[in-house]
Tab-separated table of C-alpha atoms and ligand atoms in Angstrom:
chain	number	residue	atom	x	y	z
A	1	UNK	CA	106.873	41.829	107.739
A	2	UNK	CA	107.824	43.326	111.170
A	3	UNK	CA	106.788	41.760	114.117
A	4	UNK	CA	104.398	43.795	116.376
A	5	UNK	CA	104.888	43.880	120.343
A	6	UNK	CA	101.316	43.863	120.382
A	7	UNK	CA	99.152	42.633	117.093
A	8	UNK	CA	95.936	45.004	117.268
A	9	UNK	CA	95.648	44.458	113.259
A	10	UNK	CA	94.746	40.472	113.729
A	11	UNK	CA	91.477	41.337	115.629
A	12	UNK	CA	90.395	44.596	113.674
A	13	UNK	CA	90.726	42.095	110.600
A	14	UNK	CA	88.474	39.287	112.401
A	15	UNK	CA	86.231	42.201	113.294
A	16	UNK	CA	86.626	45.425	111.930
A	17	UNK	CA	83.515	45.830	109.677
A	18	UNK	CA	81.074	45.151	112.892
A	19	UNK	CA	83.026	47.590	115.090
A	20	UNK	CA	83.164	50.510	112.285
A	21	UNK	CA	79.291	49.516	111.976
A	22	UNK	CA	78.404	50.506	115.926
A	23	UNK	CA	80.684	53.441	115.297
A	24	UNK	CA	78.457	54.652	112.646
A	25	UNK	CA	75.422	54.145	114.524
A	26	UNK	CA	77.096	56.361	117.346
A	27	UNK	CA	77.756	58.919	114.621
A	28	UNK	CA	74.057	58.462	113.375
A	29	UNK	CA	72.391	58.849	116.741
A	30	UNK	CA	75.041	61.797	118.022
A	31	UNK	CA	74.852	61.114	121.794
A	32	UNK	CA	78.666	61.154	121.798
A	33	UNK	CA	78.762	61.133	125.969
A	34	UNK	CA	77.091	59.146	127.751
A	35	UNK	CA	74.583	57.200	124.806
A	36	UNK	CA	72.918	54.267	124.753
A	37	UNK	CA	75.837	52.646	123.694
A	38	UNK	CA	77.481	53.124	126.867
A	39	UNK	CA	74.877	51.707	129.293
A	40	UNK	CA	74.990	48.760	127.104
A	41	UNK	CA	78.400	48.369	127.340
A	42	UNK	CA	78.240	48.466	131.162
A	43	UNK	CA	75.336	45.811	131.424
A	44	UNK	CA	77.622	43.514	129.157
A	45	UNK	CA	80.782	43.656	131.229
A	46	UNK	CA	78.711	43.493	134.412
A	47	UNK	CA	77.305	40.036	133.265
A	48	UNK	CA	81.025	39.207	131.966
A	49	UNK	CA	82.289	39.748	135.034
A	50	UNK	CA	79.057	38.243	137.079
A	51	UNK	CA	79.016	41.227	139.054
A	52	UNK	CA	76.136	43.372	139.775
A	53	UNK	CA	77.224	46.436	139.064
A	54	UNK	CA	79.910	47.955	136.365
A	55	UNK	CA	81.026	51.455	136.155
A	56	UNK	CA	82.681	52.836	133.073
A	57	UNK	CA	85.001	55.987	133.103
A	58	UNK	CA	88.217	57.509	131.222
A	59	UNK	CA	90.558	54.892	131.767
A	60	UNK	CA	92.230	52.973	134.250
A	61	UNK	CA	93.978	55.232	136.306
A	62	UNK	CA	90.279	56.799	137.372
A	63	UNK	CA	88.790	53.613	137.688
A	64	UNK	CA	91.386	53.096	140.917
A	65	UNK	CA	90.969	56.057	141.896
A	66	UNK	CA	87.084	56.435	141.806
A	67	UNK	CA	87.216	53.204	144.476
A	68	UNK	CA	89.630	55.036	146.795
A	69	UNK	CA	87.065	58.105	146.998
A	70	UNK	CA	83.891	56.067	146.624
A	71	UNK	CA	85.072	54.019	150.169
A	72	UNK	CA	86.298	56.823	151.799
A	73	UNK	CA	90.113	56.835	151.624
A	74	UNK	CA	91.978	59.784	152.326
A	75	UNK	CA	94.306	62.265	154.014
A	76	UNK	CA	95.894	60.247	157.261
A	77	UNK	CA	95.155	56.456	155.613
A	78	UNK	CA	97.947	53.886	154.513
A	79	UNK	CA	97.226	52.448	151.404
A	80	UNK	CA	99.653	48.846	150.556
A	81	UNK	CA	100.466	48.606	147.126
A	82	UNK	CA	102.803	46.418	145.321
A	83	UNK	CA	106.570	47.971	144.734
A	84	UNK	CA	106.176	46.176	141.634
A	85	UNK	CA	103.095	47.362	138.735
A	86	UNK	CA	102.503	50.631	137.026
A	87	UNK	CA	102.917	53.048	137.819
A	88	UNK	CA	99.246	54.355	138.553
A	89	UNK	CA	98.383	51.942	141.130
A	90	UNK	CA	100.760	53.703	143.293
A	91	UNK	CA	99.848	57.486	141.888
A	92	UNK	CA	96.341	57.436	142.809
A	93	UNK	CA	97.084	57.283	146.686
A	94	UNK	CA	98.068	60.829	146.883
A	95	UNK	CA	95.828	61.936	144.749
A	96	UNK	CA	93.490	61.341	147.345
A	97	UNK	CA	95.286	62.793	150.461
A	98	UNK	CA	96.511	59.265	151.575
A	99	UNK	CA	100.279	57.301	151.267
A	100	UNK	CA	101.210	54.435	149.503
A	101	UNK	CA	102.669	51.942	151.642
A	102	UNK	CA	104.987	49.205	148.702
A	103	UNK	CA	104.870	45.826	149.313
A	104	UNK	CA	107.535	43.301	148.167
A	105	UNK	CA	106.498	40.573	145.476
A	106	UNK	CA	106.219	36.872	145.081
A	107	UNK	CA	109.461	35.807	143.171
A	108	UNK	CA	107.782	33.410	140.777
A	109	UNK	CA	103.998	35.064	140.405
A	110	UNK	CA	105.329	38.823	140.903
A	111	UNK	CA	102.032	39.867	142.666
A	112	UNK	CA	102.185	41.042	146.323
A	113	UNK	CA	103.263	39.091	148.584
A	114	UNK	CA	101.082	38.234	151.670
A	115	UNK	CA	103.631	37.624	154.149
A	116	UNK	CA	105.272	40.634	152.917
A	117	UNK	CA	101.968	42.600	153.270
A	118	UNK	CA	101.597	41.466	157.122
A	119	UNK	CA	104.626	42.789	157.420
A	120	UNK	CA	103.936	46.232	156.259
A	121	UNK	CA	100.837	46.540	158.201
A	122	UNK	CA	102.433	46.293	161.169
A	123	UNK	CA	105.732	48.160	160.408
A	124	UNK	CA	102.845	51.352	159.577
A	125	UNK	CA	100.922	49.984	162.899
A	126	UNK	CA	104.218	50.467	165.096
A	127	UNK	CA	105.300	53.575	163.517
A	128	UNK	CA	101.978	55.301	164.604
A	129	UNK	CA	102.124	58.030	161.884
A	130	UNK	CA	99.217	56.466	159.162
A	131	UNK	CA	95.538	54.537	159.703
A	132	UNK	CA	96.030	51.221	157.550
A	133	UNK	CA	92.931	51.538	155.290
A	134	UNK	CA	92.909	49.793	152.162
A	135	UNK	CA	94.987	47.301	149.836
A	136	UNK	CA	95.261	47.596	145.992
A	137	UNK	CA	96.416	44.243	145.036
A	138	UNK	CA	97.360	43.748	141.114
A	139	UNK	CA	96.758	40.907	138.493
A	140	UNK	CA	100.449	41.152	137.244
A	141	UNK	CA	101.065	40.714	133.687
A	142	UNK	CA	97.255	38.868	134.048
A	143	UNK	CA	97.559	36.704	136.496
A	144	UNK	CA	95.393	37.087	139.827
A	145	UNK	CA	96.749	38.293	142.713
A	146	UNK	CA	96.398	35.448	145.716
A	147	UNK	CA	93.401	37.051	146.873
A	148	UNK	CA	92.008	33.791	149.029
A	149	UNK	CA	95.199	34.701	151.126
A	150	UNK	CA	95.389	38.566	150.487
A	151	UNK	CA	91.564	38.964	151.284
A	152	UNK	CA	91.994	36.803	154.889
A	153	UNK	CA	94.752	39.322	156.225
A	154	UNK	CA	92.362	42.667	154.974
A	155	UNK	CA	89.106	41.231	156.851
A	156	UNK	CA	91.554	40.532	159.980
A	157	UNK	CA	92.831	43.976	159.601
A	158	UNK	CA	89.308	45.540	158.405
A	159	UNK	CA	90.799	47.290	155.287
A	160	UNK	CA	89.621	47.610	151.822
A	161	UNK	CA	90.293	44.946	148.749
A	162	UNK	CA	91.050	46.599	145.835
A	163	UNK	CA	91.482	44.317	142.434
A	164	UNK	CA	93.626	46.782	139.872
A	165	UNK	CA	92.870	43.901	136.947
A	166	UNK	CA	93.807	46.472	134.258
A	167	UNK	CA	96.677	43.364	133.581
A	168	UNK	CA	94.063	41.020	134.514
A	169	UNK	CA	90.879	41.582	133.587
A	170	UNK	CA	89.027	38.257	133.045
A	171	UNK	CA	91.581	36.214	134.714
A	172	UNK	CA	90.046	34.018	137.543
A	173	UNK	CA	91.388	31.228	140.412
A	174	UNK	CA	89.729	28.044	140.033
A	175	UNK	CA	86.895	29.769	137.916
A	176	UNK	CA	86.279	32.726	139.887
A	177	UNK	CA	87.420	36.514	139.101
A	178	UNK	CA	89.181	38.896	141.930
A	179	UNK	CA	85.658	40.306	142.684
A	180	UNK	CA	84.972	37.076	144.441
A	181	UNK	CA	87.567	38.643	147.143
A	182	UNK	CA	87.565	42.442	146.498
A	183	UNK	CA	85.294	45.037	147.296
A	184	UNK	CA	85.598	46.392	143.969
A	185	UNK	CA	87.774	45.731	140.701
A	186	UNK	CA	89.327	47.914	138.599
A	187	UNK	CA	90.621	47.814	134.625
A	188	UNK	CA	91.831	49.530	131.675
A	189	UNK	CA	91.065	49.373	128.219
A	190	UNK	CA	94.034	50.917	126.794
A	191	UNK	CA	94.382	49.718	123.302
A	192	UNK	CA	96.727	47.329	124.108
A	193	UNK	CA	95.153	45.501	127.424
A	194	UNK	CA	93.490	42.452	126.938
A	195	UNK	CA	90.377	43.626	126.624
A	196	UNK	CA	91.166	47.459	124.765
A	197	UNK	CA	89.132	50.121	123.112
A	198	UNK	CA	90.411	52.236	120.658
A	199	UNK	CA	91.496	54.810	122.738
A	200	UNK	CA	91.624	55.570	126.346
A	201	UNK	CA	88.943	53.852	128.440
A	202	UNK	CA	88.515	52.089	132.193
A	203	UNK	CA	85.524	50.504	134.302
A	204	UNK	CA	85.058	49.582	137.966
A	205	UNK	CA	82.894	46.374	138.527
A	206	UNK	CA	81.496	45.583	142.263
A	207	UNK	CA	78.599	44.669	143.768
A	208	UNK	CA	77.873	47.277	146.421
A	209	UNK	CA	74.660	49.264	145.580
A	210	UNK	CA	75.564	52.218	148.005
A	211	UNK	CA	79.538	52.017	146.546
A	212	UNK	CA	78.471	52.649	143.416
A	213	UNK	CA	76.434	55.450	143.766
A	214	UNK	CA	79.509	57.254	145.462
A	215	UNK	CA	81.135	56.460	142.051
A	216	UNK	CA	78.270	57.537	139.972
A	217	UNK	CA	78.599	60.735	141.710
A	218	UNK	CA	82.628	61.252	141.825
A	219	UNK	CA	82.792	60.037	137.957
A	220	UNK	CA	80.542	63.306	137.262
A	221	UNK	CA	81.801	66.774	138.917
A	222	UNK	CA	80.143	65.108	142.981
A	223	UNK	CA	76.849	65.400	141.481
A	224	UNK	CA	73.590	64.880	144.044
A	225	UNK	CA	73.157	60.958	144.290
A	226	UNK	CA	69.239	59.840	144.491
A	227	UNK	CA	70.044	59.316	148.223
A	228	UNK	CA	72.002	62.901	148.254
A	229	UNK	CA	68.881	64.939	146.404
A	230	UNK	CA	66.051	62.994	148.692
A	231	UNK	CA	67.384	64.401	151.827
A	232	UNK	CA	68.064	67.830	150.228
A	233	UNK	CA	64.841	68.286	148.758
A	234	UNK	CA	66.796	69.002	145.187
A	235	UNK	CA	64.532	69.087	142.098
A	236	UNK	CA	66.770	70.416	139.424
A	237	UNK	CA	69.276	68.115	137.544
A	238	UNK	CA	71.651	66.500	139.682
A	239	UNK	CA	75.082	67.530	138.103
A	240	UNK	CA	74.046	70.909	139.124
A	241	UNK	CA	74.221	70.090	142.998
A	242	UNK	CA	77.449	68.614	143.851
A	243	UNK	CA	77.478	67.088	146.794
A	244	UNK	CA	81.364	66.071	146.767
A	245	UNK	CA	84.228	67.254	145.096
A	246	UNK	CA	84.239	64.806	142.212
A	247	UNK	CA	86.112	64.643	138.665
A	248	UNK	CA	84.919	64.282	135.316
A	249	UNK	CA	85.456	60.706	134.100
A	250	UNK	CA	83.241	59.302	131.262
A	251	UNK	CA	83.773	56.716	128.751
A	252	UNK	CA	82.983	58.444	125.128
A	253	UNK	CA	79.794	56.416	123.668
A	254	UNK	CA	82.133	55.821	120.578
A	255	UNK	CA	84.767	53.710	122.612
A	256	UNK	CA	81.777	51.634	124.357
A	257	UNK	CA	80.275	51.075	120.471
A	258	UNK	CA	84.091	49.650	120.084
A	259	UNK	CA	84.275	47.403	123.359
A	260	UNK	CA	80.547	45.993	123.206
A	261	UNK	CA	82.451	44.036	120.232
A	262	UNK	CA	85.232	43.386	121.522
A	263	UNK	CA	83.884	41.932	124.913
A	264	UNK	CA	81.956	39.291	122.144
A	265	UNK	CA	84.849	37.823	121.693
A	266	UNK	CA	86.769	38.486	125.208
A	267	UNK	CA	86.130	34.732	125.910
A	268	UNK	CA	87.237	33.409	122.793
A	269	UNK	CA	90.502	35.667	123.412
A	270	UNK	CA	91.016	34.641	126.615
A	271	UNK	CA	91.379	30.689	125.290
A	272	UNK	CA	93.445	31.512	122.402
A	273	UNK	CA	95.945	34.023	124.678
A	274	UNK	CA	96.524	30.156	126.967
A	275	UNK	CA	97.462	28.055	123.618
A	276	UNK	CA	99.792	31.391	122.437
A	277	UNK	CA	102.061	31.199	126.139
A	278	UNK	CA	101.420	27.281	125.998
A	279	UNK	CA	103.426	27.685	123.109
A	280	UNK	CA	106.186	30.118	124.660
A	281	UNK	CA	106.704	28.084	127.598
A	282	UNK	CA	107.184	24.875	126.095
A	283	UNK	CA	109.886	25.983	123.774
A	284	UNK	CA	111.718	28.409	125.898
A	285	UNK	CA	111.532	26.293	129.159
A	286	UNK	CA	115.322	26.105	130.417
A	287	UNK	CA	116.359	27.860	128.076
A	288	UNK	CA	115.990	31.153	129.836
A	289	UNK	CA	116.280	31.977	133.727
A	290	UNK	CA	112.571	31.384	133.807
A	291	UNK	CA	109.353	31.310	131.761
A	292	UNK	CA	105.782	32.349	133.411
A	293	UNK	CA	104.781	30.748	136.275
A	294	UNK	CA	101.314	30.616	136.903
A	295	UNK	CA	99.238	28.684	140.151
A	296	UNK	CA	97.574	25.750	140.254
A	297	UNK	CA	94.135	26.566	139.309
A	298	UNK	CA	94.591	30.113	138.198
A	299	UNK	CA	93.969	31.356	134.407
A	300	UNK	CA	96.118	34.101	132.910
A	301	UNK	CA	94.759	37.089	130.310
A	302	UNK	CA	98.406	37.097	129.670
A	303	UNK	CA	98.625	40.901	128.974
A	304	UNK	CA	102.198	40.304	128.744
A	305	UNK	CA	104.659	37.245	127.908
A	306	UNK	CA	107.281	38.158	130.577
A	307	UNK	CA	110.619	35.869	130.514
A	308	UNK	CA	113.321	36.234	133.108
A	309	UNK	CA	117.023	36.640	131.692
A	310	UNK	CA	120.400	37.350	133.803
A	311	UNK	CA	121.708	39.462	130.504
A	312	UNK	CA	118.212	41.167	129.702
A	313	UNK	CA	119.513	44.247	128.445
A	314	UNK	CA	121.987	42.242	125.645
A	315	UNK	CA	119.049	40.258	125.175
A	316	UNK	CA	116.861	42.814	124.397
A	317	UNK	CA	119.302	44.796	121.971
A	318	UNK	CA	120.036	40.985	120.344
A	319	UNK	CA	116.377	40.901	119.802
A	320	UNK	CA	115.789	44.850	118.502
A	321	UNK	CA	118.550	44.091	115.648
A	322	UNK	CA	116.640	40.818	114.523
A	323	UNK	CA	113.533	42.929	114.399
A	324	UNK	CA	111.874	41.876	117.089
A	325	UNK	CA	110.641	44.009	119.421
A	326	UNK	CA	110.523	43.908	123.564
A	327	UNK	CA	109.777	45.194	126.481
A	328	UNK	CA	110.552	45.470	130.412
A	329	UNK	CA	107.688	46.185	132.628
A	330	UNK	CA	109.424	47.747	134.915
A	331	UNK	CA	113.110	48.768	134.969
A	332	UNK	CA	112.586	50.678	138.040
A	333	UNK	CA	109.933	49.351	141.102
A	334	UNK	CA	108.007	52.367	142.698
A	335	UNK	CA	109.834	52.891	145.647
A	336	UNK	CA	113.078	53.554	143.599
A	337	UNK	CA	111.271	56.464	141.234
A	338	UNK	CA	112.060	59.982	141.566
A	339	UNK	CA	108.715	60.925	142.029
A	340	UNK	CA	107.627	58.471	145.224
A	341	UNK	CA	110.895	57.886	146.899
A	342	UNK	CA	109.505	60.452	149.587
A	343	UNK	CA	106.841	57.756	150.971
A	344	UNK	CA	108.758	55.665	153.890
A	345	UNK	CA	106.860	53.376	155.292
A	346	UNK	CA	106.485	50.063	155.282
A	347	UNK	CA	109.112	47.161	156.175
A	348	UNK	CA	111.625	49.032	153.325
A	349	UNK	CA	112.125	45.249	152.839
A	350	UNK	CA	111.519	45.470	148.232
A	351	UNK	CA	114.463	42.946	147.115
A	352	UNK	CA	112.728	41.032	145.334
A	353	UNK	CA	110.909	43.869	143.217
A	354	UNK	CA	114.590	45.160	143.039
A	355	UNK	CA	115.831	42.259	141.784
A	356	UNK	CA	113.087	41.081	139.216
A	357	UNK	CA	113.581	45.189	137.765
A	358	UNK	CA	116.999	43.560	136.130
A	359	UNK	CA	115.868	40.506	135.020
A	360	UNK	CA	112.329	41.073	133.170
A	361	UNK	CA	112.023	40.806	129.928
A	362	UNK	CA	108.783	40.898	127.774
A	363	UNK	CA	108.344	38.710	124.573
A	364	UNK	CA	105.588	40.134	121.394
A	365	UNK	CA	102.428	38.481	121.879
A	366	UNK	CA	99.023	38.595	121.417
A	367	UNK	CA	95.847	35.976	120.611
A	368	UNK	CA	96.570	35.580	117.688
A	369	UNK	CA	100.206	35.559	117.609
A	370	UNK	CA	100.799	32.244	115.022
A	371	UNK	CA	103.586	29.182	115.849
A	372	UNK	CA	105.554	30.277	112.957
A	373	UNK	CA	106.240	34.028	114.295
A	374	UNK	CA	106.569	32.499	117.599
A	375	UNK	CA	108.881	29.986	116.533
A	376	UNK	CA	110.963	32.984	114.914
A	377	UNK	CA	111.062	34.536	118.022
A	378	UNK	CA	111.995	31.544	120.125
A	379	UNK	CA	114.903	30.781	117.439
A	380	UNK	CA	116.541	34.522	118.124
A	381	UNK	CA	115.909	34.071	121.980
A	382	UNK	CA	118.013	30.582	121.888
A	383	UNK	CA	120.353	31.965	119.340
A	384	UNK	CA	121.482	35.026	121.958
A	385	UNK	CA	122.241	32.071	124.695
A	386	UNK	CA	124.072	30.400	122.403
B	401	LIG	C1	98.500	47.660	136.629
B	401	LIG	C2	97.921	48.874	135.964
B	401	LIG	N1	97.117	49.684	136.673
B	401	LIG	C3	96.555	50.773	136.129
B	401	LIG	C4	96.784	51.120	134.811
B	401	LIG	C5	96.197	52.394	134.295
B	401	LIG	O1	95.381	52.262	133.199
B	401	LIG	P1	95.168	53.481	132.176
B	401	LIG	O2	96.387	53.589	131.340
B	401	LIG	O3	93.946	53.103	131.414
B	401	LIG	O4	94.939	54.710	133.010
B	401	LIG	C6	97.586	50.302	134.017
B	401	LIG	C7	97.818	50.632	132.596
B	401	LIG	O5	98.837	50.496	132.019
B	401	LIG	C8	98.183	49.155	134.613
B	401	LIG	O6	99.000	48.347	133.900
């Protein structure tokens, strides 16, 4: 049987029959936007994530994007992302009026790096041109970002922390998630994310009351917050006074139905995912220019396996013609892409994200991923260096 990048089939076959049963009872009931379903789903993942609040919406991309209008960010502000993620962490900035500002990576975790980000603030600070404003670190590949150092150079610069987990959801550093750190925390459940729906999906969690009635409000057309109607004497509904010039950004009822059962198990997932990359790193370690490294008291979702080889292209056409398939996140960092090579600012200092584009190489895996495929896969990966 072919291997799969990405196993979805394991799960639906562990379980399948109780998510097709809360899809039924969404088709049963009818409220396809915005049902029951939904507010459930958000009261699970807020206790998940011990946060106070969680927001759901579209998918991932809108989740970041929600936080940047929700605090304010706009036309005129700097906003430091990493030069190496997807590709939406960066394409949200504009989106709002501001800039991304890219920040070089950590060679061995490939999350920002702080140094690197000091550095940009003040390269923007001398250049005089953009406000710094906020900082949208990401959980790489599932592994945190070093927010206790990240977070201590935002609060000395008074800009936003913003967690894009859509990697990293559930990952945490010495038991605690990214929310500890960040005003607010962004993810994804794309199918294929750690924790996916069956479709396209996302969700902000934070615990700022007044934040996330900005987001209520932008998630639905700028409709009239409580706070928004009070003061305008507004009695009608509250979609139908908008306030701020919002978007429309709702998780469907049927795609909470399928993550209220899939968060049951997130956990569980989450455990398994360690003993699956346990497995990888034992038997590819120096064997390949380098296997996952992950910090001393951090926990990985591992949303991806990612392996570093000097001949990653031959490797990965070795691999396609055993049947095995692969994958490199990313081929080209942000700054390099057609469609943001305009932005400027910043040190211009992105070697490392230049040189980890050549190198990265991303091995099948998934929870349930078992030692015999793996050791298949490990054979062909020692096979092309020999
Ligand atoms: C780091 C990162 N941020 C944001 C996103 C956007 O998520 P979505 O595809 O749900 O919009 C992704 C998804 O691939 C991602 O990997």
């Amino acid at each position: 049987m072919a291997i799969p990048f990405i196993d979805l089939g394991a799960q639906r076959e562990r379980i399948g029959a109780s998510i097709e049963d809360g899809i039924k009872k969404v088709l049963a009931h009818g409220a396809y936007i915005m049902g029951p379903e939904v507010r459930t789903f958000e009261a699970n993942l807020a206790q998940f994530a011990r946060s106070k609040h969680a927001l759901s919406c579209a998918n991932g991309t809108d989740a970041i994007e929600l936080v940047l209008l929700g605090l304010g960010v706009g036309k005129g502000d700097a906003v430091f992302v990493p030069a190496f993620t997807f590709v939406a962490t960066a394409e949200v900035v504009p989106m709002t009026g501001a800039e991304p500002v890219f920040v070089d990576i950590d060679p061995k975790t490939y999350n920002m790096d702080p140094v690197k980000l000091e550095a940009a603030i003040a390269a923007v600070k001398a250049e005089g041109r953009l406000k710094p404003a906020a900082v949208i670190a990401v959980d790489l590949f599932g592994q945190a970002a070093d927010y206790p150092a990240i977070s201590k150079i935002t609060q000395a610069y008074g800009l936003f922390l913003i967690a894009d987990s859509a990697q990293g959801f559930g990952c945490t550093i010495d038991g605690k998630q990214p929310l500890e750190w960040a005003h607010a925390t962004s993810t994804s459940f794309y199918p294929a994310k750690p924790l996916g729906c069956y479709g396209d999906g996302g969700a902000v969690v934070l615990n700022d009351d007044a934040l996330l009635e900005r987001l209520i409000s932008f998630r639905v057309h700028g409709g009239a917050t409580p706070t928004d109607a009070a003061t305008m004497n507004y009695v009608h509904e509250a979609k139908y006074l908008n306030v701020r010039i919002g978007m429309n950004s709702r998780l469907d009822t049927i795609q909470a139905a399928v993550l209220i059962e899939k968060l049951a198990i997130f956990a569980e997932e989450i455990a398994l995912r360690q003993t699956v990359a346990g497995r990888y790193n034992e038997a590819l370690d120096g064997f390949v220019s380098s296997v996952p490294y992950v910090k001393d008291g951090y926990v990985s979702t591992w949303a991806q396996y990612t392996i570093e080889h000097e001949n990653r292209d031959g490797l990965q056409v070795f691999l396609r013609e055993k049947g095995i398939p692969t994958a490199v996140y990313y081929p080209i960092p942000l700054h390099q892409q057609p469609g943001y090579n305009m932005f400027t600012s910043g040190t211009g200092d992105l070697g490392v994200s230049e040189a980890k584009a050549k190198t990265v190489i991303s091995l099948p895996f998934s929870p349930y991923l078992t030692a015999e495929t793996q050791a298949e896969i490990v054979a062909a990966v020692k096979a092309f260096r020999a």
